[in-house]
Coordinates of C-alpha atoms and ligand atoms in Angstrom, one line a residue:
X1279 CA 0.0 0.0 0.0
X1280 CA 2.8 2.4 0.9
X1281 CA 4.3 1.8 -2.6
X1282 CA 0.9 2.7 -4.1
X1283 CA 0.8 6.0 -2.2
X1284 CA 4.4 6.8 -3.0
X1285 CA 3.7 6.3 -6.7
X1286 CA 0.5 8.3 -6.5
X1287 CA 2.3 11.1 -4.8
X1288 CA 4.8 11.2 -7.7
X1289 CA 1.9 11.3 -10.1
X1290 CA 0.2 14.2 -8.3
X1291 CA 3.5 16.1 -8.2
X1292 CA 4.1 15.5 -11.9
X1293 CA 0.5 16.0 -12.9
X1294 CA 0.3 12.5 -14.4
X1295 CA -3.0 10.6 -14.7
X1296 CA -4.0 7.8 -12.3
X1297 CA -5.2 4.6 -13.8
X1298 CA -8.4 2.7 -13.4
X1299 CA -6.6 0.0 -11.4
X1300 CA -5.1 2.6 -9.1
X1301 CA -8.5 4.2 -8.5
X1302 CA -10.0 0.8 -7.7
X1303 CA -7.2 0.1 -5.2
X1304 CA -8.0 3.4 -3.5
X1305 CA -11.6 2.6 -3.2
X1306 CA -10.7 -0.8 -1.7
X1307 CA -8.2 0.8 0.7
X1308 CA -9.0 1.9 4.2
X1309 CA -6.3 4.6 4.2
X1310 CA -8.8 7.5 4.2
X1311 CA -6.4 10.1 5.5
X1312 CA -3.7 9.2 3.0
X1313 CA -6.2 9.4 0.1
X1314 CA -7.5 12.7 1.5
X1315 CA -4.0 14.2 1.8
X1316 CA -3.2 13.4 -1.8
X1317 CA -6.6 14.7 -3.0
X1318 CA -6.1 17.9 -1.0
X1319 CA -2.7 18.3 -2.6
X1320 CA -4.1 17.8 -6.1
X1321 CA -6.8 20.4 -5.4
X1322 CA -4.4 22.9 -3.8
X1323 CA -2.3 22.8 -7.0
X1324 CA -5.4 23.5 -9.1
X1325 CA -7.4 25.9 -6.9
X1326 CA -5.2 27.1 -4.0
X1327 CA -7.2 27.6 -0.8
X1328 CA -10.2 29.2 -2.4
X1329 CA -13.6 27.5 -2.0
X1330 CA -16.4 28.5 -4.4
X1331 CA -20.1 28.9 -3.6
X1332 CA -23.0 30.7 -5.3
X1333 CA -26.3 32.3 -4.4
X1334 CA -28.8 30.2 -6.2
X1335 CA -32.4 28.9 -6.0
X1336 CA -33.7 25.5 -7.1
X1337 CA -37.1 25.2 -8.8
X1338 CA -38.5 21.7 -9.3
X1339 CA -41.3 22.4 -11.7
X1340 CA -43.1 19.1 -11.4
X1341 CA -42.7 15.8 -9.5
X1342 CA -44.8 13.8 -12.0
X1343 CA -42.5 11.5 -13.9
X1344 CA -43.0 8.7 -16.3
X1345 CA -39.7 7.1 -15.4
X1346 CA -40.2 6.2 -11.7
X1347 CA -36.5 5.4 -11.0
X1348 CA -36.2 3.1 -7.9
X1349 CA -33.9 5.4 -6.1
X1350 CA -36.1 8.4 -6.5
X1351 CA -38.5 9.4 -3.7
X1352 CA -39.4 12.7 -5.4
X1353 CA -41.4 11.4 -8.4
X1354 CA -45.1 10.6 -8.3
X1355 CA -47.6 9.1 -10.7
X1356 CA -50.7 11.1 -12.0
X1357 CA -53.4 11.0 -9.3
X1358 CA -51.0 10.0 -6.5
X1359 CA -51.3 12.2 -3.4
X1360 CA -48.6 14.9 -3.2
X1361 CA -48.2 15.2 -7.0
X1362 CA -47.7 18.8 -8.2
X1363 CA -46.9 20.9 -11.3
X1364 CA -46.0 24.5 -11.0
X1365 CA -47.9 27.1 -13.0
X1366 CA -45.7 29.7 -14.8
X1367 CA -46.9 32.3 -12.3
X1368 CA -45.4 30.2 -9.5
X1369 CA -42.1 29.9 -11.4
X1370 CA -42.2 33.7 -11.9
X1371 CA -42.7 34.4 -8.2
X1372 CA -39.9 32.0 -7.1
X1373 CA -37.5 33.6 -9.6
X1374 CA -38.6 37.0 -8.3
X1375 CA -37.9 36.0 -4.7
X1376 CA -34.5 34.7 -5.8
X1377 CA -33.6 37.9 -7.6
X1378 CA -34.7 40.0 -4.6
X1379 CA -32.1 38.2 -2.4
X1380 CA -29.3 38.5 -4.9
X1381 CA -29.3 35.1 -6.5
X1382 CA -27.3 34.8 -9.7
X1383 CA -28.5 31.3 -10.7
X1384 CA -31.9 29.5 -11.1
X1385 CA -31.4 25.7 -11.1
X1386 CA -34.5 24.2 -12.8
X1387 CA -35.1 20.4 -13.1
X1388 CA -38.2 18.2 -12.8
X1389 CA -39.8 14.9 -13.6
X1390 CA -40.7 13.8 -17.1
X1391 CA -44.2 15.1 -17.1
X1392 CA -46.6 12.9 -19.1
X1393 CA -48.5 15.7 -20.7
X1394 CA -46.8 19.1 -20.7
X1395 CA -45.9 20.3 -24.2
X1396 CA -42.4 21.4 -25.2
X1397 CA -43.7 24.9 -25.3
X1398 CA -44.2 24.9 -21.5
X1399 CA -40.4 24.5 -21.0
X1400 CA -39.6 27.3 -23.4
X1401 CA -42.2 29.6 -21.6
X1402 CA -40.7 28.7 -18.3
X1403 CA -37.2 29.8 -19.4
X1404 CA -38.6 33.0 -20.9
X1405 CA -40.6 33.7 -17.7
X1406 CA -37.3 33.5 -15.6
X1407 CA -35.5 35.8 -18.1
X1408 CA -38.4 38.3 -17.9
X1409 CA -37.9 38.5 -14.2
X1410 CA -34.2 39.4 -14.7
X1411 CA -32.0 38.9 -17.8
X1412 CA -29.1 38.7 -15.3
X1413 CA -30.3 35.4 -13.8
X1414 CA -28.3 32.5 -15.2
X1415 CA -30.5 29.5 -16.0
X1416 CA -29.0 26.2 -15.3
X1417 CA -31.7 23.8 -16.3
X1418 CA -32.7 20.3 -17.5
X1419 CA -30.6 17.2 -17.3
X1420 CA -29.6 15.2 -20.4
X1421 CA -32.6 12.9 -19.5
X1422 CA -35.0 15.8 -19.9
X1423 CA -33.3 17.0 -23.1
X1424 CA -33.7 13.5 -24.6
X1425 CA -37.4 13.5 -23.5
X1426 CA -38.0 16.9 -25.2
X1427 CA -37.0 15.4 -28.6
X1428 CA -40.0 13.1 -28.4
X1429 CA -42.4 15.8 -27.2
X1430 CA -41.2 18.3 -29.9
X1431 CA -40.3 15.8 -32.6
X1432 CA -37.0 17.6 -33.0
X1433 CA -33.4 16.4 -32.9
X1434 CA -31.2 17.0 -29.9
X1435 CA -29.3 19.9 -31.5
X1436 CA -32.6 21.5 -32.5
X1437 CA -34.0 21.1 -29.0
X1438 CA -30.9 22.7 -27.6
X1439 CA -31.1 25.6 -30.0
X1440 CA -34.7 26.3 -29.1
X1441 CA -33.9 26.1 -25.4
X1442 CA -30.9 28.4 -25.8
X1443 CA -33.0 30.9 -27.7
X1444 CA -35.6 30.9 -24.8
X1445 CA -32.9 31.5 -22.2
X1446 CA -31.1 28.3 -21.3
X1447 CA -27.5 29.1 -20.2
X1448 CA -26.1 25.8 -19.0
X1449 CA -27.0 22.3 -17.7
X1450 CA -26.8 20.7 -14.3
X1451 CA -25.3 17.2 -14.0
X1452 CA -28.2 15.0 -13.0
X1453 CA -29.4 11.8 -14.6
X1454 CA -25.9 10.3 -14.9
X1455 CA -26.5 8.0 -11.8
X1456 CA -24.1 5.1 -12.5
X1457 CA -23.5 5.1 -16.2
X1458 CA -22.9 1.3 -16.5
X1459 CA -26.0 -0.4 -17.9
X1460 CA -26.1 -3.4 -15.6
X1461 CA -26.6 -1.1 -12.6
X1462 CA -29.0 1.2 -14.5
X1463 CA -31.1 -1.8 -15.4
X1464 CA -31.6 -2.4 -11.6
X1465 CA -32.1 1.1 -10.3
X1466 CA -33.6 3.0 -13.2
X1467 CA -34.7 0.7 -16.0
X1468 CA -36.9 3.2 -17.7
X1469 CA -34.3 6.0 -17.8
X1470 CA -32.2 6.7 -20.9
X1471 CA -29.1 4.5 -21.1
X1472 CA -25.7 5.6 -19.9
X1473 CA -24.5 5.6 -23.5
X1474 CA -27.4 8.0 -24.4
X1475 CA -26.6 10.3 -21.4
X1476 CA -23.0 10.6 -22.7
X1477 CA -24.2 11.2 -26.3
X1478 CA -26.7 13.9 -25.3
X1479 CA -24.1 15.6 -23.1
X1480 CA -21.6 15.6 -25.9
X1481 CA -24.1 17.3 -28.1
X1482 CA -24.8 19.9 -25.4
X1483 CA -21.1 20.6 -25.1
X1484 CA -20.8 20.8 -29.0
X1485 CA -23.6 23.3 -28.9
X1486 CA -21.5 25.5 -26.8
X1487 CA -23.1 25.0 -23.4
X1488 CA -21.3 23.9 -20.2
X1489 CA -22.7 21.2 -18.0
X1490 CA -21.9 19.4 -14.8
X1491 CA -21.6 15.7 -14.1
X1492 CA -22.9 13.7 -11.1
X1493 CA -22.6 10.2 -9.8
X1494 CA -25.2 8.7 -7.6
X1495 CA -23.3 6.4 -5.2
X1496 CA -24.0 4.2 -2.2
X1497 CA -26.9 2.1 -3.4
X1498 CA -26.1 -1.3 -5.0
X1499 CA -23.2 -0.4 -7.3
X1500 CA -19.7 -2.0 -6.8
X1501 CA -16.5 0.1 -6.6
X1502 CA -15.7 -1.0 -10.2
X1503 CA -18.9 0.6 -11.4
X1504 CA -17.8 3.9 -9.8
X1505 CA -14.4 3.6 -11.5
X1506 CA -16.0 2.9 -14.9
X1507 CA -18.3 5.9 -14.4
X1508 CA -15.4 8.2 -13.6
X1509 CA -13.5 6.8 -16.6
X1510 CA -16.4 7.5 -19.0
X1511 CA -16.6 11.0 -17.8
X1512 CA -12.9 11.6 -18.0
X1513 CA -12.8 10.3 -21.5
X1514 CA -15.7 12.6 -22.6
X1515 CA -14.1 15.6 -20.9
X1516 CA -10.9 14.9 -22.9
X1517 CA -12.9 15.2 -26.1
X1518 CA -15.2 18.2 -25.3
X1519 CA -13.8 20.1 -22.2
X1520 CA -17.5 21.0 -21.6
X1521 CA -17.8 19.8 -18.0
X1522 CA -17.3 22.3 -15.2
X1523 CA -17.8 20.4 -12.0
X1524 CA -18.1 16.8 -10.8
X1525 CA -20.7 16.2 -8.1
X1526 CA -20.8 12.8 -6.3
X1527 CA -24.4 12.5 -4.9
X1528 CA -24.7 10.4 -1.7
X1529 CA -27.7 8.1 -2.0
X1530 CA -30.5 8.9 0.5
X1531 CA -32.6 5.8 1.1
X1532 CA -35.8 6.8 2.7
X1533 CA -39.0 6.2 0.7
X1534 CA -37.0 4.6 -2.1
X1535 CA -37.3 1.1 -3.6
X1536 CA -33.7 -0.1 -4.0
X1537 CA -33.6 -3.4 -2.1
X1538 CA -30.7 -3.6 0.4
X1539 CA -29.4 -0.1 -0.1
X1540 CA -28.6 1.6 3.2
X1541 CA -27.1 5.0 2.2
X1542 CA -23.7 6.4 2.6
X1543 CA -21.4 6.8 5.7
X1544 CA -19.0 9.6 6.2
X1545 CA -15.9 7.6 5.3
X1546 CA -17.3 6.4 2.0
X1547 CA -18.5 9.9 1.1
X1548 CA -15.1 11.5 1.9
X1549 CA -13.2 8.7 0.1
X1550 CA -15.4 9.0 -3.0
X1551 CA -15.0 12.8 -3.2
X1552 CA -11.2 12.5 -2.7
X1553 CA -10.8 9.7 -5.3
X1554 CA -12.9 11.7 -7.8
X1555 CA -10.5 14.7 -7.4
X1556 CA -7.5 12.4 -7.9
X1557 CA -8.9 10.6 -10.9
X1558 CA -10.6 13.4 -12.8
X1559 CA -7.5 15.4 -13.5
X1560 CA -9.3 17.2 -16.3
X1561 CA -12.1 18.6 -14.1
X1562 CA -11.3 21.9 -12.5
X1563 CA -14.0 21.6 -9.8
X1564 CA -15.3 18.9 -7.4
X1565 CA -18.4 19.9 -5.5
X1566 CA -19.6 18.6 -2.1
X1567 CA -23.4 19.0 -2.4
X1568 CA -24.2 19.7 1.3
X1569 CA -27.9 18.8 0.7
X1570 CA -27.0 15.1 0.3
X1571 CA -23.9 15.0 2.5
X1572 CA -25.0 17.1 5.5
X1573 CA -23.2 20.2 6.5
X1574 CA -20.5 18.6 8.6
X1575 CA -19.3 16.1 6.0
X1576 CA -19.6 18.8 3.3
X1577 CA -17.3 21.1 5.4
X1578 CA -14.9 18.2 6.2
X1579 CA -14.8 17.4 2.4
X1580 CA -12.9 20.7 2.0
X1581 CA -9.9 18.8 3.5
X1582 CA -10.4 16.0 1.0
X1583 CA -9.9 17.7 -2.4
X1584 CA -13.2 19.6 -2.7
X1585 CA -13.3 23.2 -3.8
X1586 CA -17.0 24.0 -4.2
X1587 CA -20.0 23.8 -1.8
X1588 CA -22.8 24.6 -4.3
X1589 CA -25.1 27.3 -3.1
X1590 CA -28.0 28.6 -1.0
X1591 CA -30.4 26.2 -2.8
X1592 CA -33.5 27.6 -0.9
X1593 CA -36.0 24.9 -1.6
X1594 CA -34.8 21.3 -2.1
X1595 CA -37.1 18.4 -2.8
X1596 CA -35.2 15.5 -4.4
X1597 CA -32.9 14.8 -1.4
X1598 CA -35.3 15.8 1.3
X1599 CA -38.1 13.6 0.0
X1600 CA -35.6 10.7 0.4
X1601 CA -34.8 11.6 4.0
X1602 CA -31.8 14.0 3.7
X1603 CA -31.5 15.6 7.2
X1604 CA -29.7 18.7 6.0
X1605 CA -31.5 22.1 6.2
X1606 CA -33.7 23.2 3.3
X1607 CA -31.6 26.3 2.6
X1608 CA -28.3 27.9 3.7
X1609 CA -27.9 31.6 4.0
X1610 CA -25.0 33.2 2.2
X1611 CA -23.4 34.0 5.5
X1612 CA -23.9 30.4 6.7
X1613 CA -21.9 29.1 3.7
X1614 CA -19.2 31.8 4.2
X1615 CA -18.8 30.8 7.9
X1616 CA -18.7 27.1 7.0
X1617 CA -15.8 27.8 4.6
X1618 CA -14.0 30.2 6.9
X1619 CA -14.2 27.8 9.8
X1620 CA -12.4 25.2 7.7
X1621 CA -9.6 27.7 7.3
X1622 CA -10.3 28.4 3.6
X1623 CA -11.1 31.5 1.6
X1624 CA -14.8 31.8 0.5
X1625 CA -15.3 33.0 -3.1
X1626 CA -18.8 33.8 -4.4
X1627 CA -18.9 32.7 -8.1
X1628 CA -21.4 32.8 -10.8
X1629 CA -22.5 29.6 -12.5
X1630 CA -19.6 29.7 -15.0
X1631 CA -17.1 30.2 -12.2
X1632 CA -16.4 33.9 -12.8
X1633 CA -15.4 35.3 -9.4
X1634 CA -17.9 37.8 -8.0
X1635 CA -16.5 38.5 -4.6
X1636 CA -13.8 37.1 -2.4
X1637 CA -14.6 37.2 1.3
Ligands
LIG2413 O1 -30.2 12.9 -11.2 C1 -32.4 11.2 -7.0 C2 -30.3 12.4 -7.7 C3 -30.1 14.1 -9.1 C4 -31.9 10.6 -5.0 O2 -25.3 20.2 -11.5 C5 -30.8 11.3 -5.5 O3 -24.9 21.7 -10.0 C6 -29.6 11.0 -3.6 O4 -28.3 16.4 -10.3 N1 -30.6 10.2 -3.1 C7 -30.6 15.5 -9.3 N2 -29.7 11.5 -4.8 C8 -29.8 16.5 -8.5 C9 -28.6 17.0 -9.3 C10 -27.8 18.1 -8.9 C11 -28.0 18.6 -7.6 C12 -27.2 19.8 -7.2 C13 -26.4 20.4 -8.1 C14 -26.3 19.9 -9.4 C15 -25.4 20.6 -10.4 C16 -27.0 18.8 -9.8 O5 -30.5 13.7 -7.8 C17 -30.7 13.0 -9.9 C18 -30.3 11.8 -9.1 O6 -29.0 11.4 -9.4 N3 -31.2 11.7 -6.8 N4 -32.9 10.6 -5.9 C19 -31.7 10.0 -3.7 N5 -32.7 9.3 -3.2
LIG2414 FE1 -38.0 10.9 -12.7 FE2 -35.6 12.0 -12.4 FE3 -36.9 10.8 -10.3 FE4 -35.9 9.3 -12.3 S1 -34.7 10.6 -10.9 S2 -38.0 9.1 -11.4 S3 -36.2 10.6 -14.1 S4 -37.6 12.6 -11.4

């Protein structure tokens, strides 16, 4: 093991790539602190001691979804109690509230609604831009983009062009789950394949939009599935350079239907974030999404290679419907304090990582 860490230290110093076999050995190792130290070093070389956050607001426009992934406690069927779909006036007032408190980003995702026409999505984007042209709209996963092609009877590039014209600025990283098909067949059999997620994302990047990438971990995947997932992302990033941030999402098990899945402990969460930083040498940013990790692990992750804490969020449903015990929202001062108390420098960013203010 010492030999592995010596050789990885040389690689980090030289900026050389780590291999799939090395990543797998790290996942199988219990040397959390040694892994974290290497990841922190790799991050320090890329990002110094600065930690990014933004002031954002999530809007989940509907929880009706034709897919019903087994890990998802958010989605509902038509007629089920608790189902909802926002009217455009609700979207407008949420965007207005966000703009009033200085948000720079609106993060919009939802279920695959059985009936809404493609025009609803265009109207939703226009509605947010009417509130303020300065709000960056990060919206729709590759899964939703693929769904829109069926609704609109358009190709992916055509759908992206229409969405861009209506105000879409970038995409979040959801829907990636675990890209390997064997795992997908068990946890989200109705969802687009991993291959399709990569194809759609490549077309998004080729259309000039940035996106993020996530990985849902801690359900029934093996370590090798995580390594394969990271490898597919690193390979796509080599070709497009369109990913901004990697976000490992810790699985929340409540109200879900994945047999045997128990959720993620702190050690696995920190190890996964750290290995992601080490393996994804072509990603500038690794985000600890505090909603799924909890505030304490998200803060600790700053010592394990992480340089981004996401944002204020305001109203989160996907993780909380599945039992996340983090708060619903964080104030800007709350995030700044979290970062300062970890001995790091808080930097407010916009969605594209332009620095807005150093605290
Ligand atoms: O794709 C669903 C995940 C994702 C559960 O790009 C679950 O900046 C944990 O992608 N436990 C949506 N996770 C959220 C997402 C995201 C969040 C924050 C920032 C960004 C970004 C992207 O949530 C889904 C799915 O992978 N998810 N159910 C669950 N039970
Ligand atoms: Fe639908 Fe997304 Fe939930 Fe899957 S994860 S059921 S696609 S809302």
